[in-house]
Amino acid sequence: MIASILPTYSRAPLTFVSGEGSWLVEQDGRRFLDLGAGIAVNALGHAHPGLVAALSTQANTLWHVSNLYNIPAQQKLADALVEQTFADTVFFTNSGTEACELAVKMTRKYWFDKGAPDRTEIITFSGSFHGRSSAGIAAAGSEKMTKGFGPLLPGFTHLEFGDHDALQAAASDRIAAIMVEPVQGEGGIRPLPDVCLKGLRDLCDEHGILLILDEVQCGMGRTGKLFAHEWAGITPDIMMVAKGIGGGFPLGAVLATQNAASGMTAGTHGSTYGGNPLACAVGAKVMEIVGDDAFLAEVNRKAALMRQKLEGLVAAHPGVFEAVRGSGLMLGLKCKAANSDVVSAGFRQGVLTVPAADNVVRLLPALNIADTDIAEAVTRLDAAASGIAGGDA
Ligand SMILES: Cc1ncc(COP(=O)(O)O)c(C=O)c1O
């Protein structure tokens, strides 16, 4: 008989009942150091007092009103995002994949209104992940995500990640947009070098192509800048955000320039829950904390500390690990052992990590993880590696 929860997830045999900071408590009482943070969602860890207070205050005031009316918390968050980013305007969603849907719709409407309704093709890259909606799976295009779900939404050209020649050949005045993650998450923590992101921006400018950045996983302070593209000194036309922006409350957003958003007039898009008062009250608090320069400086300091310790870990276990990669606190351990074995060995040592493609183990801790927890995490990963065949090398 089918399980009462649709069996689409392969879950680890762990049931967490509470959390505080970077720690989760299993129902049997064991404490786990959480280096997954809900896959980059719990940007400020679990039960952050500021977020709890923001949510409680809003919950005691007003849970939900329709987007038929003004929502002050939504306005506050939109204003903060506009003030601190390239964007002129923001639409709130509940998830990353909904942000992808809107990014695609916005692109199509843009070209339609410019009198080029056939300019619909969006270039995407192998190893990318843009969510599980129809647009999201069609955008990523991998067999793993699309098999059995055809006919797929048309309008995507898939290129090999890092194949500059293919990109140059494909870019033309017929392409509507290029959609890319500045750091691929699910694809195995693969950062796009700054020089490539700059080149991509130039290529888009040359042909009038819209640049869509998917910062669902790498955004909101994760790489040590508020948004990852800031490292390259460029700006996109459209950006997808989710995960960390809500600190654990479901929230996503599409940020755009006035020009890119010009087709999205009243009645062209909407959402019942997107920009809900509870989500935006939490989001505004996350933004207040993460958008602060001193906080981001701390993220960079912690990232350097963690990376240094991880380099030592890799050197101590050459039979298990190959290299550390990533940006800021979006780190990956490229493994020689099966990454699933490393994640499982971590469970036994009370440390949570997340597998990714390319045989990588992802480390996406809370951005405010304590230095002592970084040290403890690496001690536990060291014990985990020692427990794997070949791990004592
Ligand atoms: C880069 C990226 N885009 C989009 C998504 C989809 O977000 P969601 O799961 O909130 O729909 C994810 C989720 O992992 C992601 O990592």
mmCIF file of C-alpha atoms and ligand atoms in Angstrom:
data_model
loop_
_atom_site.group_PDB
_atom_site.id
_atom_site.type_symbol
_atom_site.label_atom_id
_atom_site.label_comp_id
_atom_site.label_asym_id
_atom_site.label_seq_id
_atom_site.Cartn_x
_atom_site.Cartn_y
_atom_site.Cartn_z
ATOM 1 C CA MET A 1 0.000 0.000 0.000
ATOM 2 C CA ILE A 2 1.263 3.465 -0.784
ATOM 3 C CA ALA A 3 2.540 5.481 2.178
ATOM 4 C CA SER A 4 0.251 8.171 3.530
ATOM 5 C CA ILE A 5 2.910 10.696 2.486
ATOM 6 C CA LEU A 6 3.478 10.474 -1.287
ATOM 7 C CA PRO A 7 6.763 8.558 -1.425
ATOM 8 C CA THR A 8 8.821 11.051 -3.446
ATOM 9 C CA TYR A 9 11.528 11.521 -0.810
ATOM 10 C CA SER A 10 14.260 9.116 0.326
ATOM 11 C CA ARG A 11 14.436 10.163 3.943
ATOM 12 C CA ALA A 12 17.182 9.409 6.435
ATOM 13 C CA PRO A 13 15.903 7.568 9.527
ATOM 14 C CA LEU A 14 16.072 10.706 11.658
ATOM 15 C CA THR A 15 13.265 12.666 13.290
ATOM 16 C CA PHE A 16 14.154 16.062 14.663
ATOM 17 C CA VAL A 17 11.905 17.510 17.307
ATOM 18 C CA SER A 18 13.609 20.777 18.222
ATOM 19 C CA GLY A 19 16.438 23.038 17.233
ATOM 20 C CA GLU A 20 18.529 25.859 18.567
ATOM 21 C CA GLY A 21 21.220 27.732 16.666
ATOM 22 C CA SER A 22 23.233 25.217 14.640
ATOM 23 C CA TRP A 23 21.956 22.227 16.622
ATOM 24 C CA LEU A 24 19.043 19.863 16.078
ATOM 25 C CA VAL A 25 17.699 17.419 18.647
ATOM 26 C CA GLU A 26 16.538 13.979 17.521
ATOM 27 C CA GLN A 27 13.505 12.408 19.175
ATOM 28 C CA ASP A 28 15.796 9.973 21.007
ATOM 29 C CA GLY A 29 17.689 12.906 22.537
ATOM 30 C CA ARG A 30 20.803 12.822 20.333
ATOM 31 C CA ARG A 31 22.124 16.258 19.318
ATOM 32 C CA PHE A 32 23.217 16.855 15.728
ATOM 33 C CA LEU A 33 25.343 19.693 14.427
ATOM 34 C CA ASP A 34 23.417 20.954 11.428
ATOM 35 C CA LEU A 35 25.650 21.812 8.459
ATOM 36 C CA GLY A 36 22.744 21.538 6.032
ATOM 37 C CA ALA A 37 20.481 24.214 7.525
ATOM 38 C CA GLY A 38 17.471 22.879 5.646
ATOM 39 C CA ILE A 39 19.545 23.091 2.427
ATOM 40 C CA ALA A 40 20.534 26.739 2.910
ATOM 41 C CA VAL A 41 17.181 27.743 4.360
ATOM 42 C CA ASN A 42 17.863 28.303 8.071
ATOM 43 C CA ALA A 43 20.222 31.205 7.350
ATOM 44 C CA LEU A 44 20.227 32.254 11.003
ATOM 45 C CA GLY A 45 20.010 28.773 12.484
ATOM 46 C CA HIS A 46 17.095 27.318 14.394
ATOM 47 C CA ALA A 47 14.826 29.296 16.707
ATOM 48 C CA HIS A 48 16.680 32.577 16.240
ATOM 49 C CA PRO A 49 15.198 34.855 18.941
ATOM 50 C CA GLY A 50 14.818 37.821 16.556
ATOM 51 C CA LEU A 51 12.940 35.732 14.002
ATOM 52 C CA VAL A 52 10.815 34.046 16.657
ATOM 53 C CA ALA A 53 9.855 37.488 17.987
ATOM 54 C CA ALA A 54 9.076 38.849 14.493
ATOM 55 C CA LEU A 55 6.902 35.830 13.698
ATOM 56 C CA SER A 56 5.148 35.820 17.086
ATOM 57 C CA THR A 57 4.377 39.526 16.934
ATOM 58 C CA GLN A 58 2.922 39.181 13.437
ATOM 59 C CA ALA A 59 1.036 35.996 14.404
ATOM 60 C CA ASN A 60 -0.586 37.855 17.275
ATOM 61 C CA THR A 61 -1.582 40.686 14.949
ATOM 62 C CA LEU A 62 -2.610 39.399 11.519
ATOM 63 C CA TRP A 63 -1.829 36.111 9.754
ATOM 64 C CA HIS A 64 -3.076 36.652 6.280
ATOM 65 C CA VAL A 65 -4.683 39.162 4.027
ATOM 66 C CA SER A 66 -5.088 38.882 0.303
ATOM 67 C CA ASN A 67 -2.904 40.703 -2.170
ATOM 68 C CA LEU A 68 -6.130 42.539 -2.972
ATOM 69 C CA TYR A 69 -4.954 44.846 -0.161
ATOM 70 C CA ASN A 70 -1.763 46.567 0.957
ATOM 71 C CA ILE A 71 0.508 44.458 3.171
ATOM 72 C CA PRO A 72 2.870 46.635 5.267
ATOM 73 C CA ALA A 73 5.401 43.855 6.013
ATOM 74 C CA GLN A 74 5.600 43.078 2.284
ATOM 75 C CA GLN A 75 6.208 46.737 1.480
ATOM 76 C CA LYS A 76 8.922 46.947 4.137
ATOM 77 C CA LEU A 77 10.764 43.921 2.756
ATOM 78 C CA ALA A 78 10.387 45.035 -0.866
ATOM 79 C CA ASP A 79 11.746 48.492 0.006
ATOM 80 C CA ALA A 80 14.728 46.955 1.801
ATOM 81 C CA LEU A 81 15.498 44.664 -1.150
ATOM 82 C CA VAL A 82 15.191 47.513 -3.648
ATOM 83 C CA GLU A 83 17.416 49.721 -1.509
ATOM 84 C CA GLN A 84 20.152 47.116 -1.131
ATOM 85 C CA THR A 85 20.221 45.490 -4.554
ATOM 86 C CA PHE A 86 20.168 46.245 -8.285
ATOM 87 C CA ALA A 87 16.404 45.747 -8.309
ATOM 88 C CA ASP A 88 13.719 48.341 -8.904
ATOM 89 C CA THR A 89 10.852 46.017 -8.095
ATOM 90 C CA VAL A 90 10.057 42.744 -6.283
ATOM 91 C CA PHE A 91 7.360 40.071 -6.535
ATOM 92 C CA PHE A 92 7.034 37.666 -3.608
ATOM 93 C CA THR A 93 6.496 33.943 -4.025
ATOM 94 C CA ASN A 94 6.446 31.017 -1.596
ATOM 95 C CA SER A 95 9.325 29.070 -3.107
ATOM 96 C CA GLY A 96 12.232 29.053 -5.506
ATOM 97 C CA THR A 97 10.447 27.182 -8.238
ATOM 98 C CA GLU A 98 7.633 29.731 -8.257
ATOM 99 C CA ALA A 99 10.301 32.391 -8.656
ATOM 100 C CA CYS A 100 11.529 30.445 -11.694
ATOM 101 C CA GLU A 101 8.002 30.385 -13.124
ATOM 102 C CA LEU A 102 7.763 34.152 -12.863
ATOM 103 C CA ALA A 103 11.261 34.735 -14.240
ATOM 104 C CA VAL A 104 10.231 32.782 -17.347
ATOM 105 C CA LYS A 105 6.872 34.556 -17.647
ATOM 106 C CA MET A 106 8.495 37.964 -17.136
ATOM 107 C CA THR A 107 11.021 37.203 -19.880
ATOM 108 C CA ARG A 108 8.362 36.104 -22.345
ATOM 109 C CA LYS A 109 6.142 39.086 -21.619
ATOM 110 C CA TYR A 110 9.091 41.439 -21.962
ATOM 111 C CA TRP A 111 9.818 40.292 -25.498
ATOM 112 C CA PHE A 112 6.147 40.051 -26.406
ATOM 113 C CA ASP A 113 5.650 43.664 -25.428
ATOM 114 C CA LYS A 114 8.796 44.667 -27.318
ATOM 115 C CA GLY A 115 7.165 43.316 -30.462
ATOM 116 C CA ALA A 116 9.274 40.138 -30.560
ATOM 117 C CA PRO A 117 6.801 37.426 -29.442
ATOM 118 C CA ASP A 118 8.938 34.677 -30.979
ATOM 119 C CA ARG A 119 11.983 35.618 -28.911
ATOM 120 C CA THR A 120 11.272 33.011 -26.229
ATOM 121 C CA GLU A 121 14.399 30.853 -26.052
ATOM 122 C CA ILE A 122 16.198 30.782 -22.684
ATOM 123 C CA ILE A 123 19.720 29.348 -22.403
ATOM 124 C CA THR A 124 20.424 27.224 -19.317
ATOM 125 C CA PHE A 125 23.340 24.995 -18.267
ATOM 126 C CA SER A 126 24.010 21.360 -17.418
ATOM 127 C CA GLY A 127 24.035 20.621 -13.706
ATOM 128 C CA SER A 128 21.664 23.481 -12.992
ATOM 129 C CA PHE A 129 18.639 23.225 -10.752
ATOM 130 C CA HIS A 130 15.741 25.634 -10.869
ATOM 131 C CA GLY A 131 13.029 23.747 -8.993
ATOM 132 C CA ARG A 132 10.443 21.073 -9.663
ATOM 133 C CA SER A 133 7.636 22.970 -11.363
ATOM 134 C CA SER A 134 7.057 22.451 -15.086
ATOM 135 C CA ALA A 135 9.187 25.483 -15.952
ATOM 136 C CA GLY A 136 11.829 24.501 -13.388
ATOM 137 C CA ILE A 137 12.383 20.994 -14.729
ATOM 138 C CA ALA A 138 12.273 22.133 -18.341
ATOM 139 C CA ALA A 139 14.833 24.835 -17.527
ATOM 140 C CA ALA A 140 17.273 22.397 -15.908
ATOM 141 C CA GLY A 141 16.487 19.780 -18.514
ATOM 142 C CA SER A 142 18.297 16.817 -16.941
ATOM 143 C CA GLU A 143 16.906 13.360 -17.665
ATOM 144 C CA LYS A 144 16.702 12.676 -13.938
ATOM 145 C CA MET A 145 14.208 15.482 -13.458
ATOM 146 C CA THR A 146 12.304 15.403 -16.725
ATOM 147 C CA LYS A 147 11.915 11.698 -17.611
ATOM 148 C CA GLY A 148 8.255 10.757 -17.694
ATOM 149 C CA PHE A 149 7.016 14.307 -17.324
ATOM 150 C CA GLY A 150 6.739 15.273 -20.971
ATOM 151 C CA PRO A 151 5.671 17.124 -22.945
ATOM 152 C CA LEU A 152 8.030 19.635 -21.413
ATOM 153 C CA LEU A 153 7.575 23.392 -21.508
ATOM 154 C CA PRO A 154 9.378 24.427 -24.692
ATOM 155 C CA GLY A 155 11.811 27.304 -25.007
ATOM 156 C CA PHE A 156 15.020 26.144 -23.323
ATOM 157 C CA THR A 157 18.424 25.585 -24.912
ATOM 158 C CA HIS A 158 20.667 23.505 -22.667
ATOM 159 C CA LEU A 159 24.405 24.080 -22.868
ATOM 160 C CA GLU A 160 27.302 22.344 -21.159
ATOM 161 C CA PHE A 161 28.389 24.205 -17.992
ATOM 162 C CA GLY A 162 31.710 25.920 -18.771
ATOM 163 C CA ASP A 163 31.535 25.465 -22.560
ATOM 164 C CA HIS A 164 32.327 29.016 -23.631
ATOM 165 C CA ASP A 165 32.465 28.205 -27.330
ATOM 166 C CA ALA A 166 28.973 26.698 -27.290
ATOM 167 C CA LEU A 167 27.700 29.742 -25.443
ATOM 168 C CA GLN A 168 29.256 32.164 -27.925
ATOM 169 C CA ALA A 169 27.760 30.178 -30.784
ATOM 170 C CA ALA A 170 24.289 29.994 -29.214
ATOM 171 C CA ALA A 171 24.048 33.631 -28.112
ATOM 172 C CA SER A 172 22.237 35.708 -30.699
ATOM 173 C CA ASP A 173 19.600 38.366 -31.080
ATOM 174 C CA ARG A 174 17.028 35.534 -31.063
ATOM 175 C CA ILE A 175 17.794 34.470 -27.475
ATOM 176 C CA ALA A 176 15.414 35.902 -24.875
ATOM 177 C CA ALA A 177 17.433 35.259 -21.717
ATOM 178 C CA ILE A 178 20.262 33.339 -20.104
ATOM 179 C CA MET A 179 19.421 31.748 -16.744
ATOM 180 C CA VAL A 180 22.283 30.704 -14.479
ATOM 181 C CA GLU A 181 23.168 30.020 -10.835
ATOM 182 C CA PRO A 182 26.279 32.041 -9.842
ATOM 183 C CA VAL A 183 27.147 29.006 -7.698
ATOM 184 C CA GLN A 184 25.477 25.757 -8.670
ATOM 185 C CA GLY A 185 24.107 24.093 -5.544
ATOM 186 C CA GLU A 186 22.449 20.806 -6.450
ATOM 187 C CA GLY A 187 24.966 20.522 -9.293
ATOM 188 C CA GLY A 188 27.779 20.058 -6.766
ATOM 189 C CA ILE A 189 28.810 23.497 -5.442
ATOM 190 C CA ARG A 190 30.232 24.710 -8.728
ATOM 191 C CA PRO A 191 30.955 28.455 -8.658
ATOM 192 C CA LEU A 192 30.887 30.339 -11.895
ATOM 193 C CA PRO A 193 34.209 32.244 -11.879
ATOM 194 C CA ASP A 194 33.749 36.034 -11.610
ATOM 195 C CA VAL A 195 35.364 36.490 -14.988
ATOM 196 C CA CYS A 196 32.761 34.179 -16.566
ATOM 197 C CA LEU A 197 29.872 36.002 -14.907
ATOM 198 C CA LYS A 198 31.302 39.272 -16.231
ATOM 199 C CA GLY A 199 31.667 37.706 -19.667
ATOM 200 C CA LEU A 200 28.081 36.496 -19.498
ATOM 201 C CA ARG A 201 26.892 40.009 -18.690
ATOM 202 C CA ASP A 202 28.863 41.400 -21.650
ATOM 203 C CA LEU A 203 27.474 38.727 -23.952
ATOM 204 C CA CYS A 204 23.934 39.549 -22.845
ATOM 205 C CA ASP A 205 24.529 43.268 -23.392
ATOM 206 C CA GLU A 206 25.952 42.618 -26.841
ATOM 207 C CA HIS A 207 22.790 40.839 -27.973
ATOM 208 C CA GLY A 208 20.181 42.534 -25.776
ATOM 209 C CA ILE A 209 19.635 39.250 -23.903
ATOM 210 C CA LEU A 210 18.153 39.357 -20.378
ATOM 211 C CA LEU A 211 20.401 37.901 -17.676
ATOM 212 C CA ILE A 212 18.455 35.885 -15.093
ATOM 213 C CA LEU A 213 20.417 34.846 -12.017
ATOM 214 C CA ASP A 214 19.091 32.039 -9.844
ATOM 215 C CA GLU A 215 20.299 32.964 -6.359
ATOM 216 C CA VAL A 216 17.796 30.727 -4.587
ATOM 217 C CA GLN A 217 20.580 28.737 -2.921
ATOM 218 C CA CYS A 218 23.633 31.023 -3.198
ATOM 219 C CA GLY A 219 21.914 34.292 -2.270
ATOM 220 C CA MET A 220 21.049 36.027 1.015
ATOM 221 C CA GLY A 221 24.549 36.249 2.451
ATOM 222 C CA ARG A 222 25.499 32.644 1.706
ATOM 223 C CA THR A 223 28.696 33.540 -0.201
ATOM 224 C CA GLY A 224 29.629 36.452 2.059
ATOM 225 C CA LYS A 225 27.971 39.147 -0.072
ATOM 226 C CA LEU A 226 24.248 39.785 0.185
ATOM 227 C CA PHE A 227 23.979 38.270 -3.301
ATOM 228 C CA ALA A 228 26.649 36.153 -4.977
ATOM 229 C CA HIS A 229 26.809 38.156 -8.228
ATOM 230 C CA GLU A 230 28.133 41.153 -6.277
ATOM 231 C CA TRP A 231 31.545 39.442 -6.156
ATOM 232 C CA ALA A 232 31.767 39.812 -9.945
ATOM 233 C CA GLY A 233 30.690 43.452 -9.855
ATOM 234 C CA ILE A 234 27.829 42.878 -12.280
ATOM 235 C CA THR A 235 24.066 43.045 -11.975
ATOM 236 C CA PRO A 236 21.373 40.856 -13.526
ATOM 237 C CA ASP A 237 18.118 41.942 -15.120
ATOM 238 C CA ILE A 238 16.069 39.420 -13.175
ATOM 239 C CA MET A 239 16.982 37.437 -10.056
ATOM 240 C CA MET A 240 15.291 34.488 -8.373
ATOM 241 C CA VAL A 241 15.558 34.279 -4.588
ATOM 242 C CA ALA A 242 14.107 31.928 -1.944
ATOM 243 C CA LYS A 243 15.423 29.656 0.832
ATOM 244 C CA GLY A 244 17.484 31.933 3.139
ATOM 245 C CA ILE A 245 15.302 34.988 2.556
ATOM 246 C CA GLY A 246 12.643 33.494 4.849
ATOM 247 C CA GLY A 247 15.056 31.986 7.374
ATOM 248 C CA GLY A 248 12.839 28.875 7.507
ATOM 249 C CA PHE A 249 9.479 30.436 6.747
ATOM 250 C CA PRO A 250 8.408 29.691 3.142
ATOM 251 C CA LEU A 251 9.268 32.767 1.095
ATOM 252 C CA GLY A 252 10.711 33.469 -2.312
ATOM 253 C CA ALA A 253 10.996 36.461 -4.581
ATOM 254 C CA VAL A 254 11.754 37.693 -8.052
ATOM 255 C CA LEU A 255 13.780 40.892 -8.167
ATOM 256 C CA ALA A 256 13.964 42.817 -11.412
ATOM 257 C CA THR A 257 14.947 46.048 -13.062
ATOM 258 C CA GLN A 258 12.181 48.369 -14.164
ATOM 259 C CA ASN A 259 13.013 47.568 -17.788
ATOM 260 C CA ALA A 260 12.902 43.759 -17.388
ATOM 261 C CA ALA A 261 9.664 43.976 -15.391
ATOM 262 C CA SER A 262 7.997 46.380 -17.801
ATOM 263 C CA GLY A 263 5.574 43.786 -19.163
ATOM 264 C CA MET A 264 4.254 42.746 -15.761
ATOM 265 C CA THR A 265 1.292 45.053 -15.375
ATOM 266 C CA ALA A 266 -1.799 44.627 -13.198
ATOM 267 C CA GLY A 267 -3.448 41.259 -13.751
ATOM 268 C CA THR A 268 -0.490 39.566 -15.467
ATOM 269 C CA HIS A 269 0.639 37.580 -12.413
ATOM 270 C CA GLY A 270 -0.438 36.842 -8.854
ATOM 271 C CA SER A 271 -0.315 34.505 -5.876
ATOM 272 C CA THR A 272 -2.662 33.809 -2.981
ATOM 273 C CA TYR A 273 0.075 33.369 -0.402
ATOM 274 C CA GLY A 274 3.067 35.091 -1.969
ATOM 275 C CA GLY A 275 4.093 37.989 0.270
ATOM 276 C CA ASN A 276 1.919 36.806 3.138
ATOM 277 C CA PRO A 277 2.294 38.970 6.321
ATOM 278 C CA LEU A 278 3.833 36.155 8.401
ATOM 279 C CA ALA A 279 6.445 35.327 5.751
ATOM 280 C CA CYS A 280 7.320 38.954 5.117
ATOM 281 C CA ALA A 281 7.579 39.847 8.811
ATOM 282 C CA VAL A 282 10.194 37.106 9.159
ATOM 283 C CA GLY A 283 11.803 38.031 5.828
ATOM 284 C CA ALA A 284 12.122 41.687 6.845
ATOM 285 C CA LYS A 285 13.927 40.625 10.022
ATOM 286 C CA VAL A 286 16.247 38.277 8.117
ATOM 287 C CA MET A 287 17.028 41.108 5.717
ATOM 288 C CA GLU A 288 17.717 43.534 8.562
ATOM 289 C CA ILE A 289 20.245 41.113 10.071
ATOM 290 C CA VAL A 290 21.861 39.576 6.965
ATOM 291 C CA GLY A 291 21.882 42.810 4.968
ATOM 292 C CA ASP A 292 24.176 44.433 7.514
ATOM 293 C CA ASP A 293 27.815 44.882 6.424
ATOM 294 C CA ALA A 294 29.176 43.856 9.830
ATOM 295 C CA PHE A 295 27.166 40.603 9.666
ATOM 296 C CA LEU A 296 28.482 39.850 6.175
ATOM 297 C CA ALA A 297 32.047 40.559 7.323
ATOM 298 C CA GLU A 298 31.517 37.921 10.008
ATOM 299 C CA VAL A 299 30.220 35.451 7.404
ATOM 300 C CA ASN A 300 33.445 35.949 5.459
ATOM 301 C CA ARG A 301 35.577 35.497 8.547
ATOM 302 C CA LYS A 302 33.731 32.305 9.528
ATOM 303 C CA ALA A 303 33.926 31.057 5.956
ATOM 304 C CA ALA A 304 37.717 31.496 5.910
ATOM 305 C CA LEU A 305 38.006 29.678 9.232
ATOM 306 C CA MET A 306 35.824 26.802 8.062
ATOM 307 C CA ARG A 307 37.571 26.502 4.747
ATOM 308 C CA GLN A 308 40.977 26.384 6.416
ATOM 309 C CA LYS A 309 39.834 23.590 8.741
ATOM 310 C CA LEU A 310 38.252 21.704 5.843
ATOM 311 C CA GLU A 311 41.509 21.901 3.860
ATOM 312 C CA GLY A 312 43.132 20.168 6.835
ATOM 313 C CA LEU A 313 40.387 17.553 6.855
ATOM 314 C CA VAL A 314 40.885 16.813 3.152
ATOM 315 C CA ALA A 315 44.656 16.559 3.642
ATOM 316 C CA ALA A 316 44.158 14.143 6.551
ATOM 317 C CA HIS A 317 41.827 11.850 4.572
ATOM 318 C CA PRO A 318 43.074 11.655 0.985
ATOM 319 C CA GLY A 319 41.261 8.351 0.547
ATOM 320 C CA VAL A 320 37.893 9.942 1.314
ATOM 321 C CA PHE A 321 38.126 13.520 0.063
ATOM 322 C CA GLU A 322 39.610 15.130 -3.000
ATOM 323 C CA ALA A 323 39.135 18.885 -2.519
ATOM 324 C CA VAL A 324 37.199 21.694 -0.878
ATOM 325 C CA ARG A 325 35.295 24.022 -3.157
ATOM 326 C CA GLY A 326 32.693 26.734 -3.037
ATOM 327 C CA SER A 327 32.278 30.282 -1.908
ATOM 328 C CA GLY A 328 31.683 31.727 1.552
ATOM 329 C CA LEU A 329 29.602 29.347 3.630
ATOM 330 C CA MET A 330 28.418 27.496 0.529
ATOM 331 C CA LEU A 331 31.068 24.813 0.627
ATOM 332 C CA GLY A 332 31.484 21.425 -0.985
ATOM 333 C CA LEU A 333 33.717 18.475 -0.240
ATOM 334 C CA LYS A 334 34.495 16.733 -3.498
ATOM 335 C CA CYS A 335 34.693 13.089 -2.410
ATOM 336 C CA LYS A 336 36.662 10.046 -3.489
ATOM 337 C CA ALA A 337 34.487 7.788 -1.343
ATOM 338 C CA ALA A 338 30.799 7.743 -2.242
ATOM 339 C CA ASN A 339 29.301 11.000 -1.009
ATOM 340 C CA SER A 340 26.313 9.078 0.368
ATOM 341 C CA ASP A 341 28.715 7.073 2.578
ATOM 342 C CA VAL A 342 30.230 10.310 3.891
ATOM 343 C CA VAL A 343 26.787 11.733 4.687
ATOM 344 C CA SER A 344 25.769 8.494 6.447
ATOM 345 C CA ALA A 345 29.045 8.353 8.407
ATOM 346 C CA GLY A 346 28.283 11.937 9.463
ATOM 347 C CA PHE A 347 24.911 10.852 10.830
ATOM 348 C CA ARG A 348 26.699 8.340 13.061
ATOM 349 C CA GLN A 349 28.928 11.152 14.385
ATOM 350 C CA GLY A 350 26.045 13.568 14.875
ATOM 351 C CA VAL A 351 26.786 15.931 12.018
ATOM 352 C CA LEU A 352 24.373 16.682 9.177
ATOM 353 C CA THR A 353 25.584 17.340 5.630
ATOM 354 C CA VAL A 354 23.806 17.246 2.277
ATOM 355 C CA PRO A 355 24.773 15.262 -0.824
ATOM 356 C CA ALA A 356 24.952 16.969 -4.223
ATOM 357 C CA ALA A 357 25.749 15.899 -7.785
ATOM 358 C CA ASP A 358 29.354 15.303 -8.903
ATOM 359 C CA ASN A 359 29.973 13.191 -5.771
ATOM 360 C CA VAL A 360 30.058 16.244 -3.534
ATOM 361 C CA VAL A 361 28.981 16.663 0.080
ATOM 362 C CA ARG A 362 27.499 20.099 0.701
ATOM 363 C CA LEU A 363 28.162 22.158 3.809
ATOM 364 C CA LEU A 364 25.667 25.013 4.125
ATOM 365 C CA PRO A 365 25.737 25.928 7.808
ATOM 366 C CA ALA A 366 23.781 28.727 9.417
ATOM 367 C CA LEU A 367 25.498 32.001 8.497
ATOM 368 C CA ASN A 368 25.881 32.809 12.197
ATOM 369 C CA ILE A 369 27.386 29.435 13.153
ATOM 370 C CA ALA A 370 29.624 29.810 16.220
ATOM 371 C CA ASP A 371 33.378 29.390 15.775
ATOM 372 C CA THR A 372 33.270 26.613 18.369
ATOM 373 C CA ASP A 373 30.615 24.825 16.301
ATOM 374 C CA ILE A 374 32.795 25.116 13.198
ATOM 375 C CA ALA A 375 35.619 23.430 15.101
ATOM 376 C CA GLU A 376 33.262 20.768 16.490
ATOM 377 C CA ALA A 377 31.792 20.147 13.031
ATOM 378 C CA VAL A 378 35.199 19.473 11.517
ATOM 379 C CA THR A 379 36.143 17.210 14.453
ATOM 380 C CA ARG A 380 32.973 15.212 13.793
ATOM 381 C CA LEU A 381 33.602 15.106 10.041
ATOM 382 C CA ASP A 382 37.098 13.871 10.807
ATOM 383 C CA ALA A 383 35.665 11.048 12.930
ATOM 384 C CA ALA A 384 33.144 10.299 10.177
ATOM 385 C CA ALA A 385 35.906 10.085 7.559
ATOM 386 C CA SER A 386 37.944 7.802 9.797
ATOM 387 C CA GLY A 387 34.987 5.430 9.921
ATOM 388 C CA ILE A 388 34.898 5.016 6.148
ATOM 389 C CA ALA A 389 36.973 2.318 4.400
ATOM 390 C CA GLY A 390 40.238 3.993 3.388
ATOM 391 C CA GLY A 391 39.419 6.926 5.678
ATOM 392 C CA ASP A 392 42.441 6.519 7.953
ATOM 393 C CA ALA A 393 44.944 7.096 5.151
HETATM 394 C C1 LIG B 1 19.252 27.149 -7.344
HETATM 395 C C2 LIG B 1 17.873 26.701 -6.990
HETATM 396 N N1 LIG B 1 16.835 27.166 -7.689
HETATM 397 C C3 LIG B 1 15.570 26.802 -7.415
HETATM 398 C C4 LIG B 1 15.299 25.919 -6.406
HETATM 399 C C5 LIG B 1 13.885 25.535 -6.107
HETATM 400 O O1 LIG B 1 13.483 26.083 -4.896
HETATM 401 P P1 LIG B 1 12.230 25.470 -4.122
HETATM 402 O O2 LIG B 1 12.616 24.107 -3.660
HETATM 403 O O3 LIG B 1 11.994 26.446 -3.003
HETATM 404 O O4 LIG B 1 11.093 25.449 -5.068
HETATM 405 C C6 LIG B 1 16.349 25.402 -5.641
HETATM 406 C C7 LIG B 1 16.092 24.436 -4.572
HETATM 407 O O5 LIG B 1 16.943 23.719 -4.138
HETATM 408 C C8 LIG B 1 17.666 25.798 -5.945
HETATM 409 O O6 LIG B 1 18.715 25.319 -5.255
#
